[in-house]
Tab-separated table of C-alpha atoms in Angstrom:
chain	number	residue	atom	x	y	z
A	28	MET	CA	-7.795	43.032	172.944
A	29	GLN	CA	-10.156	45.506	171.368
A	30	ASP	CA	-13.614	45.785	172.537
A	31	SER	CA	-15.898	44.436	169.483
A	32	SER	CA	-17.988	47.659	169.539
A	33	SER	CA	-14.894	50.017	169.201
A	34	PRO	CA	-14.509	51.856	166.054
A	35	ASN	CA	-11.512	50.114	165.131
A	36	SER	CA	-13.035	46.476	165.656
A	37	VAL	CA	-16.097	47.465	163.702
A	38	TRP	CA	-14.212	48.809	160.741
A	39	GLN	CA	-11.958	45.527	161.008
A	40	ALA	CA	-14.975	43.458	160.941
A	41	GLU	CA	-16.417	45.338	157.995
A	42	LEU	CA	-13.097	45.185	155.959
A	43	LEU	CA	-12.971	41.491	156.738
A	44	ASN	CA	-16.552	41.252	155.088
A	45	LEU	CA	-15.625	43.209	152.213
A	46	LEU	CA	-12.351	41.245	151.737
A	47	ARG	CA	-14.235	38.138	151.811
A	48	GLY	CA	-16.839	39.410	149.494
A	49	ALA	CA	-14.033	40.449	147.084
A	50	SER	CA	-12.285	37.024	147.450
A	51	GLY	CA	-15.344	35.259	146.442
A	52	GLY	CA	-15.850	37.490	143.416
A	53	PHE	CA	-12.479	36.740	142.110
A	54	LEU	CA	-12.785	33.274	142.618
A	55	PHE	CA	-16.105	32.981	140.651
A	56	GLY	CA	-15.542	35.765	138.206
A	57	LEU	CA	-11.754	35.533	137.027
A	58	PRO	CA	-11.977	32.537	134.780
A	59	LEU	CA	-14.770	34.173	132.659
A	60	LEU	CA	-12.531	37.112	132.215
A	61	TYR	CA	-10.461	34.860	130.105
A	62	THR	CA	-12.823	34.695	127.387
A	63	VAL	CA	-12.442	36.513	124.302
A	64	GLU	CA	-15.941	36.299	123.251
A	65	VAL	CA	-17.081	37.778	126.644
A	66	TRP	CA	-14.767	40.875	125.702
A	67	TRP	CA	-16.452	41.239	122.250
A	68	ILE	CA	-20.058	40.695	123.567
A	69	GLY	CA	-19.312	43.378	126.124
A	70	SER	CA	-17.961	45.695	123.556
A	71	SER	CA	-21.100	45.434	121.287
A	72	THR	CA	-23.601	45.582	124.166
A	73	THR	CA	-26.196	48.319	123.831
A	74	PRO	CA	-26.802	50.577	126.770
A	75	ALA	CA	-30.342	49.251	127.046
A	76	TRP	CA	-29.063	45.570	127.289
A	77	MET	CA	-26.631	46.763	129.998
A	78	LEU	CA	-29.286	48.282	132.011
A	79	LEU	CA	-31.490	44.910	131.457
A	80	SER	CA	-28.512	42.777	132.343
A	81	LEU	CA	-27.794	44.822	135.784
A	82	GLY	CA	-31.466	44.418	136.469
A	83	ILE	CA	-31.524	40.723	136.060
A	84	THR	CA	-28.182	40.333	138.057
A	85	PHE	CA	-29.535	42.335	140.926
A	86	PHE	CA	-32.564	39.963	141.161
A	87	VAL	CA	-30.438	36.775	140.780
A	88	ILE	CA	-28.013	38.241	143.717
A	89	TYR	CA	-31.028	39.165	145.773
A	90	LEU	CA	-32.437	35.679	145.400
A	91	LEU	CA	-28.902	34.445	146.544
A	92	ASN	CA	-28.814	36.828	149.380
A	93	GLN	CA	-31.790	35.242	150.808
A	94	SER	CA	-29.752	32.377	151.815
A	95	GLU	CA	-26.239	33.169	151.021
A	96	GLY	CA	-24.302	36.446	151.218
A	97	PHE	CA	-20.665	37.775	151.848
A	98	ARG	CA	-21.079	38.837	155.544
A	99	SER	CA	-20.855	36.276	158.202
A	100	SER	CA	-24.433	37.327	159.532
A	101	LEU	CA	-27.200	34.884	158.726
A	102	ASP	CA	-29.699	37.791	158.892
A	103	ILE	CA	-31.901	37.466	155.889
A	104	GLN	CA	-34.626	39.895	156.424
A	105	LEU	CA	-36.002	41.474	153.307
A	106	ILE	CA	-34.361	45.140	153.676
A	107	ASP	CA	-30.982	43.335	154.862
A	108	ALA	CA	-31.064	41.277	151.655
A	109	LEU	CA	-31.786	44.278	149.360
A	110	MET	CA	-28.945	46.186	150.897
A	111	GLU	CA	-26.490	43.434	150.744
A	112	THR	CA	-27.534	42.892	147.130
A	113	VAL	CA	-26.487	46.526	146.452
A	114	GLU	CA	-23.190	45.902	148.291
A	115	ALA	CA	-22.441	42.779	146.625
A	116	MET	CA	-23.044	44.223	143.206
A	117	ALA	CA	-20.637	47.264	143.978
A	118	ILE	CA	-18.050	44.900	145.198
A	119	GLY	CA	-18.579	42.851	141.962
A	120	ILE	CA	-18.156	45.960	139.857
A	121	VAL	CA	-15.066	47.234	141.433
A	122	CYS	CA	-13.437	43.828	141.344
A	123	ALA	CA	-14.316	43.431	137.881
A	124	LEU	CA	-13.080	46.760	136.897
A	125	LEU	CA	-9.682	46.164	138.686
A	126	ALA	CA	-9.495	42.854	137.051
A	127	LEU	CA	-10.316	44.460	133.571
A	128	ILE	CA	-7.673	46.926	134.167
A	129	LEU	CA	-5.271	44.356	135.337
A	130	LEU	CA	-5.475	42.372	132.210
A	131	CYS	CA	-5.449	45.611	129.998
A	132	ARG	CA	-8.972	44.843	128.694
A	133	ILE	CA	-9.962	48.453	129.945
A	134	THR	CA	-7.157	51.093	129.438
A	135	LEU	CA	-7.408	54.898	129.046
A	136	ASP	CA	-7.894	54.578	125.117
A	137	THR	CA	-11.015	52.241	125.646
A	138	PRO	CA	-14.166	54.184	124.345
A	139	LEU	CA	-16.797	54.589	127.183
A	140	ASN	CA	-19.338	52.509	125.796
A	141	GLU	CA	-16.955	49.628	125.510
A	142	ALA	CA	-15.700	49.955	128.863
A	143	LEU	CA	-19.119	50.035	130.342
A	144	GLY	CA	-20.187	46.898	128.121
A	145	LYS	CA	-17.148	44.990	129.157
A	146	LEU	CA	-17.727	45.978	133.006
A	147	VAL	CA	-21.412	45.244	133.107
A	148	LEU	CA	-20.922	41.797	131.601
A	149	GLU	CA	-18.065	40.794	133.707
A	150	CYS	CA	-19.411	42.142	136.866
A	151	ILE	CA	-22.143	39.479	136.737
A	152	PRO	CA	-20.065	36.423	137.684
A	153	PHE	CA	-18.028	38.575	140.116
A	154	SER	CA	-21.061	39.830	141.725
A	155	ILE	CA	-22.494	36.193	141.878
A	156	GLY	CA	-19.089	35.228	143.365
A	157	VAL	CA	-19.348	37.994	146.085
A	158	ALA	CA	-22.960	36.661	147.014
A	159	LEU	CA	-21.837	33.268	147.349
A	160	ALA	CA	-18.616	34.154	149.315
A	161	ARG	CA	-19.740	32.890	152.656
A	162	SER	CA	-20.456	29.519	151.447
A	163	THR	CA	-17.553	28.957	149.161
A	164	LEU	CA	-15.000	30.562	151.454
A	165	ARG	CA	-16.373	28.816	154.490
A	166	GLY	CA	-14.156	25.885	153.592
A	167	ASP	CA	-16.625	23.159	154.659
A	168	ARG	CA	-20.269	22.816	155.576
A	169	VAL	CA	-19.304	19.590	157.647
A	170	PRO	CA	-16.799	19.128	160.307
A	171	ARG	CA	-13.122	18.790	158.865
A	172	THR	CA	-12.210	15.168	159.218
A	173	VAL	CA	-9.739	15.380	156.364
A	174	LYS	CA	-7.731	18.145	157.979
A	175	LYS	CA	-7.097	16.156	161.078
A	176	THR	CA	-5.913	13.164	159.406
A	177	ARG	CA	-3.374	15.411	157.614
A	178	ARG	CA	-1.826	16.701	160.833
A	179	LEU	CA	-0.087	13.432	162.126
A	180	PRO	CA	2.349	13.781	165.102
A	181	LYS	CA	5.596	12.924	163.222
A	182	ASN	CA	6.803	15.133	160.322
A	183	SER	CA	3.498	17.160	160.866
A	184	ILE	CA	5.207	20.374	159.502
A	185	PHE	CA	6.216	18.753	156.309
A	186	GLN	CA	3.056	16.654	155.963
A	187	ALA	CA	0.997	19.942	156.321
A	188	LEU	CA	3.193	21.707	153.759
A	189	ILE	CA	2.770	18.793	151.281
A	190	ALA	CA	-0.989	18.542	152.004
A	191	ASP	CA	-1.263	22.327	151.331
A	192	LEU	CA	0.840	21.949	147.958
A	193	ASP	CA	-1.217	18.958	146.939
A	194	ALA	CA	-4.346	21.020	147.566
A	195	THR	CA	-2.878	23.976	145.657
A	196	LEU	CA	-2.142	21.814	142.713
A	197	ILE	CA	-5.551	20.236	142.516
A	198	GLY	CA	-7.195	23.734	142.876
A	199	ALA	CA	-4.650	25.422	140.347
A	200	LEU	CA	-5.482	22.530	137.690
A	201	ILE	CA	-9.309	22.698	138.296
A	202	VAL	CA	-9.481	26.498	137.547
A	203	ALA	CA	-6.516	26.806	135.093
A	204	PHE	CA	-6.784	23.521	133.264
A	205	SER	CA	-9.668	24.839	131.041
A	206	ILE	CA	-7.982	28.205	130.495
A	207	ALA	CA	-4.518	26.776	129.293
A	208	PRO	CA	-5.479	25.442	126.036
A	209	THR	CA	-7.289	28.605	124.914
A	210	ASP	CA	-5.997	31.396	122.660
A	211	GLU	CA	-6.636	34.081	125.340
A	212	VAL	CA	-3.577	33.609	127.322
A	213	SER	CA	-1.416	34.474	124.286
A	214	LEU	CA	-3.834	37.247	123.387
A	215	LEU	CA	-3.392	38.718	126.634
A	216	SER	CA	0.350	38.059	126.934
A	217	ALA	CA	0.782	39.986	123.309
A	218	SER	CA	-0.856	43.077	124.946
A	219	ILE	CA	0.552	43.122	128.347
A	220	SER	CA	3.608	45.026	129.111
A	221	PRO	CA	6.446	43.872	131.639
A	222	LEU	CA	5.250	46.514	134.289
A	223	TRP	CA	1.695	45.255	133.943
A	224	LEU	CA	3.264	41.622	134.490
A	225	LEU	CA	4.526	42.944	137.934
A	226	LEU	CA	1.300	44.054	138.768
A	227	ILE	CA	-0.337	40.819	138.023
A	228	ILE	CA	2.268	39.125	140.163
A	229	VAL	CA	1.426	41.285	143.069
A	230	ALA	CA	-2.313	41.028	142.422
A	231	SER	CA	-1.907	37.250	142.474
A	232	VAL	CA	-0.125	36.946	145.660
A	233	ILE	CA	-2.509	39.469	147.494
A	234	ILE	CA	-5.668	37.842	146.327
A	235	SER	CA	-4.269	34.414	147.158
A	236	TYR	CA	-3.312	35.686	150.640
A	237	CYS	CA	-6.853	37.266	151.023
A	238	ILE	CA	-8.683	34.231	150.018
A	239	VAL	CA	-6.790	31.935	152.559
A	240	PHE	CA	-5.922	34.051	155.570
A	241	VAL	CA	-8.426	36.907	155.592
A	242	ALA	CA	-11.607	35.774	153.802
A	243	GLY	CA	-11.830	32.212	154.962
A	244	LEU	CA	-14.217	31.577	157.705
A	245	THR	CA	-13.705	28.176	159.648
A	246	ASN	CA	-9.900	27.192	159.241
A	247	GLN	CA	-8.213	30.640	159.097
A	248	LYS	CA	-7.318	30.560	162.704
A	249	GLU	CA	-6.117	27.142	162.460
A	250	ARG	CA	-4.036	27.981	159.309
A	251	ARG	CA	-2.340	30.941	161.156
A	252	GLN	CA	-1.508	28.797	164.193
A	253	GLN	CA	0.381	26.141	161.822
A	254	GLN	CA	4.003	25.683	162.863
A	255	GLY	CA	7.051	25.797	160.941
A	256	LEU	CA	8.852	28.524	158.814
A	257	LEU	CA	7.144	27.352	155.499
A	258	GLN	CA	3.773	27.479	157.129
A	259	ARG	CA	3.550	31.132	157.882
A	260	PRO	CA	1.004	32.863	156.033
A	261	ILE	CA	3.393	34.951	153.735
A	262	ASN	CA	5.715	32.100	153.221
A	263	GLU	CA	2.933	29.617	152.394
A	264	THR	CA	1.278	32.180	150.057
A	265	LEU	CA	4.583	32.774	148.149
A	266	ILE	CA	5.447	28.869	148.075
A	267	CYS	CA	2.046	27.957	146.720
A	268	TYR	CA	2.267	31.018	144.240
A	269	LEU	CA	5.536	29.458	142.840
A	270	VAL	CA	3.973	26.183	142.666
A	271	CYS	CA	1.007	27.704	140.723
A	272	LEU	CA	3.384	29.305	138.268
A	273	LEU	CA	5.151	26.097	137.750
A	274	ALA	CA	1.870	24.198	137.294
A	275	SER	CA	0.751	27.078	134.721
A	276	ALA	CA	3.952	26.624	132.627
A	277	LEU	CA	3.580	22.728	132.499
A	278	MET	CA	-0.135	23.238	131.453
A	279	LEU	CA	0.740	25.625	128.727
A	280	TRP	CA	3.488	23.304	127.432
A	281	PHE	CA	1.177	20.299	127.877
A	282	PHE	CA	-1.324	21.939	125.667
A	283	GLN	CA	1.406	23.095	122.982
A	284	GLN	CA	0.904	26.728	123.903
A	285	LEU	CA	4.636	26.909	124.647
A	286	SER	CA	7.482	24.963	123.081
A	287	TRP	CA	10.991	24.734	124.080
A	288	ASP	CA	11.847	27.023	120.818
A	289	ASP	CA	9.708	29.905	122.233
A	290	PRO	CA	11.651	32.728	123.694
A	291	TRP	CA	11.808	32.963	127.336
A	292	GLN	CA	9.941	36.132	127.712
A	293	GLU	CA	6.902	34.367	126.164
A	294	TRP	CA	7.073	31.557	128.667
A	295	LEU	CA	7.278	34.096	131.387
A	296	SER	CA	4.595	36.477	130.338
A	297	GLU	CA	2.136	33.495	129.384
A	298	THR	CA	2.978	31.622	132.791
A	299	ILE	CA	2.272	34.831	134.839
A	300	ILE	CA	-0.895	35.488	133.033
A	301	LEU	CA	-2.144	32.006	133.678
A	302	GLY	CA	-0.615	31.851	137.037
A	303	LEU	CA	-3.331	34.518	138.015
A	304	PRO	CA	-6.385	32.182	137.659
A	305	ALA	CA	-4.182	29.184	138.781
A	306	THR	CA	-3.242	30.951	142.169
A	307	ILE	CA	-6.938	31.826	142.744
A	308	GLY	CA	-7.806	28.242	142.276
A	309	GLY	CA	-4.922	26.890	144.352
A	310	ALA	CA	-6.015	29.332	147.308
A	311	ALA	CA	-9.534	27.842	146.763
A	312	GLY	CA	-8.129	24.563	146.925
A	313	ARG	CA	-6.239	24.973	150.206
A	314	LEU	CA	-9.541	26.218	151.761
A	315	VAL	CA	-11.758	23.644	150.405
A	316	ILE	CA	-9.913	20.306	150.029
B	28	MET	CA	-3.659	41.816	162.423
B	29	SER	CA	-5.445	40.508	165.725
B	30	GLU	CA	-7.811	37.699	165.002
B	31	SER	CA	-9.759	37.384	168.250
B	32	PRO	CA	-12.126	40.536	167.783
B	33	ASN	CA	-12.994	39.462	164.134
B	34	GLN	CA	-13.498	35.802	165.023
B	35	SER	CA	-15.695	36.691	168.254
B	36	GLN	CA	-17.571	39.221	166.069
B	37	THR	CA	-18.190	36.928	163.170
B	38	GLU	CA	-19.344	34.319	165.466
B	39	THR	CA	-21.604	36.190	167.479
B	40	THR	CA	-23.150	37.889	164.329
B	41	ALA	CA	-23.742	34.443	162.965
B	42	GLU	CA	-25.957	33.573	165.728
B	43	SER	CA	-28.552	36.455	165.901
B	44	PRO	CA	-30.062	39.180	163.630
B	45	LYS	CA	-28.639	42.628	164.595
B	46	GLN	CA	-28.752	46.208	163.682
B	47	ARG	CA	-26.384	47.392	160.951
B	48	ASN	CA	-23.535	49.441	162.438
B	49	TRP	CA	-22.261	52.733	161.015
B	50	ALA	CA	-19.291	51.003	159.272
B	51	GLU	CA	-21.951	48.768	157.283
B	52	TRP	CA	-23.934	52.017	156.575
B	53	MET	CA	-20.852	53.674	155.204
B	54	THR	CA	-20.363	50.417	152.965
B	55	PHE	CA	-23.989	50.649	151.785
B	56	ILE	CA	-23.628	54.327	151.199
B	57	ALA	CA	-20.384	53.906	149.041
B	58	SER	CA	-22.012	50.747	147.273
B	59	SER	CA	-25.141	52.699	146.329
B	60	SER	CA	-23.002	55.582	144.853
B	61	ILE	CA	-20.865	53.097	142.873
B	62	LEU	CA	-24.050	51.313	141.352
B	63	LEU	CA	-25.738	54.572	140.690
B	64	THR	CA	-22.599	56.015	139.089
B	65	LEU	CA	-22.567	52.774	136.741
B	66	ILE	CA	-26.351	53.332	135.883
B	67	GLY	CA	-25.703	56.932	135.470
B	68	LEU	CA	-22.915	56.447	132.948
B	69	ILE	CA	-24.801	53.926	131.086
B	70	ILE	CA	-27.891	56.315	130.572
B	71	TYR	CA	-25.398	59.117	129.670
B	72	ASP	CA	-23.877	57.006	126.917
B	73	TRP	CA	-27.333	55.949	125.711
B	74	LEU	CA	-28.451	59.536	125.531
B	75	LEU	CA	-25.289	60.927	123.957
B	76	THR	CA	-24.046	58.120	121.521
B	77	GLN	CA	-25.341	58.383	118.275
B	78	GLN	CA	-26.671	54.913	117.251
B	79	SER	CA	-25.365	55.259	113.681
B	80	PRO	CA	-23.652	52.519	111.734
B	81	PRO	CA	-19.891	51.818	111.914
B	82	ILE	CA	-17.833	54.325	109.969
B	83	LEU	CA	-14.438	53.121	109.330
B	84	GLU	CA	-11.419	55.407	108.500
B	85	VAL	CA	-7.956	54.250	107.939
B	86	HIS	CA	-4.710	56.262	107.144
B	87	PRO	CA	-1.020	55.843	107.214
B	88	GLN	CA	0.314	57.026	110.640
B	89	GLY	CA	3.972	57.899	111.511
B	90	VAL	CA	7.152	57.369	109.780
B	91	VAL	CA	8.193	54.433	107.638
B	92	GLU	CA	10.376	52.172	109.522
B	93	ILE	CA	13.243	50.178	107.657
B	94	ARG	CA	13.996	46.712	109.308
B	95	GLN	CA	16.161	44.159	107.413
B	96	GLU	CA	15.635	45.892	104.040
B	97	GLN	CA	11.996	45.942	104.291
B	98	PHE	CA	9.633	48.847	104.850
B	99	TYR	CA	7.244	48.887	107.538
B	100	GLN	CA	4.519	51.356	107.212
B	101	PRO	CA	2.337	51.984	110.217
B	102	PHE	CA	-1.335	52.718	109.866
B	103	LEU	CA	-4.224	53.501	112.125
B	104	ILE	CA	-7.846	52.524	111.626
B	105	LYS	CA	-10.695	54.228	113.615
B	106	ASN	CA	-14.495	53.462	113.918
B	107	VAL	CA	-16.033	56.942	114.177
B	108	GLY	CA	-19.473	55.689	113.872
B	109	GLY	CA	-21.911	54.694	116.519
B	110	ASN	CA	-21.854	50.918	116.228
B	111	PHE	CA	-19.277	48.044	116.374
B	112	ALA	CA	-17.729	46.381	113.372
B	113	GLU	CA	-16.584	42.788	112.968
B	114	SER	CA	-13.976	41.174	110.754
B	115	VAL	CA	-12.810	44.622	109.244
B	116	GLN	CA	-10.707	43.914	106.149
B	117	ILE	CA	-8.064	46.620	105.399
B	118	VAL	CA	-6.183	46.642	101.959
B	119	ALA	CA	-3.125	48.656	101.051
B	120	SER	CA	-1.489	49.019	97.751
B	121	LEU	CA	1.737	50.524	96.767
B	122	THR	CA	2.301	51.414	93.109
B	123	ILE	CA	6.175	52.310	92.702
B	124	ASN	CA	6.479	53.068	88.860
B	125	SER	CA	3.549	51.475	86.826
B	126	PRO	CA	0.255	49.657	87.782
B	127	GLU	CA	1.979	46.316	87.050
B	128	ASP	CA	4.794	47.032	89.502
B	129	MET	CA	2.315	46.936	92.395
B	130	GLU	CA	2.499	45.508	96.072
B	131	VAL	CA	-0.588	44.800	97.958
B	132	GLY	CA	-0.992	43.919	101.676
B	133	GLU	CA	-4.156	42.838	103.410
B	134	GLN	CA	-5.030	43.244	107.328
B	135	GLN	CA	-8.119	41.669	109.072
B	136	ILE	CA	-9.174	43.328	112.522
B	137	SER	CA	-11.370	40.969	114.289
B	138	PHE	CA	-13.432	43.460	116.375
B	139	LEU	CA	-13.612	47.189	116.308
B	140	ALA	CA	-15.916	48.990	118.776
B	141	ALA	CA	-17.746	52.398	118.255
B	142	GLY	CA	-15.001	55.148	118.838
B	143	GLU	CA	-12.171	52.477	119.021
B	144	GLN	CA	-8.972	52.780	117.173
B	145	LYS	CA	-6.412	50.114	116.424
B	146	SER	CA	-2.932	50.525	114.763
B	147	GLY	CA	-0.724	48.263	112.922
B	148	TYR	CA	1.861	47.678	110.149
B	149	PHE	CA	1.935	46.917	106.360
B	150	ILE	CA	5.123	45.445	105.107
B	151	PHE	CA	6.437	46.304	101.578
B	152	THR	CA	9.603	45.510	99.753
B	153	HIS	CA	9.817	49.056	98.284
B	154	ASP	CA	9.702	52.241	100.009
B	155	PRO	CA	6.178	53.570	100.453
B	156	ARG	CA	7.535	57.262	100.405
B	157	GLU	CA	8.907	56.750	96.689
B	158	GLY	CA	5.469	55.528	95.309
B	159	GLU	CA	1.872	56.050	95.439
B	160	LEU	CA	0.270	54.291	98.595
B	161	THR	CA	-3.415	53.909	98.992
B	162	MET	CA	-5.161	52.377	102.101
B	163	ARG	CA	-8.903	51.654	102.183
B	164	VAL	CA	-11.427	49.606	104.268
B	165	ALA	CA	-12.622	46.863	101.902
B	166	SER	CA	-15.094	45.240	104.127
B	167	TYR	CA	-16.568	44.593	107.594
B	168	ARG	CA	-19.220	42.414	108.946
């Protein structure tokens, strides 16, 4: 076991804090990314408005950091809150930039002012998500009684798996149900290449893993100790991702965004694109429900 | 990844205020750099971008493609002005022999930011290379 003050341990703890912040950012910020009006408003925003938006966001994050934050520390001295505000905004900016690149909203052809406008507007919910990471990813504010009732002695492996799938489905529905009927999914699908779809799959799995097994505060250890082949972190992440993809396809079919006459490529790309917010919702569901 | 050091660290830090360690200082320095870079880029954009109205240019681009006996004429539209344009309408007309024998196509681009360019196709039943093709931006909002 490493000493908690050793360089590796210090970096490990800090990396954990940053991943927790990023997970909170994706959880809060990604749904707003699936809004075409936000892309347009971002594209038409003037530099003065961008600076004003950043200033207002900084103030809001600072207020949130008085009681919240992405670090596990509850230290809320003035200087710490200010420094954590800078960090939360930087994490929000990086996450928003990655998400915008992932969904091809910022490419090498995007003019600078358009890219900056989109980034500034999208980094607001991401930064708020970072600032709320500690409380949202804590999993609970009260002792987990529900979790205990799930883990009955008989067939506990299957019951834990079914409970996880249940929570994944509920979380995926909460986040993706409001995105599925919109035109944004087909708009994104039309502009994203197969290679980019592979990147979205990889990003979905990594973000989901980070939210549940890296960023979660309270039940992370408990989750890692769950028995059974299907309950291992990577297996659970992959199974829940497949469930989210299935749920995404069904939601798109339910809202008549996809029909049986559509080519399979359209089913695949739209399902993967909706699968990203669904997976993040599913991961949050497993933490919270 | 071993969990115990992280868990113990997070638990202890949750209990009492502590000094920032060097990893946290590095995070703060990197974060400040990211935020300052973004602010710097916005100011750079503010100073250098000419805040002129949209100026829209459209012209044929590339070679005509023939697909199932129809002629696909690619085009490129670019906003070289300093402001965005919405609902940009492009009209293309192809005159083959006489003004009566004319094909007209329309396109609507929902949004074009300053400096942005978009491409698309007009589809004609006659070969645009054998007639007179004109393209123009009719309106924007």
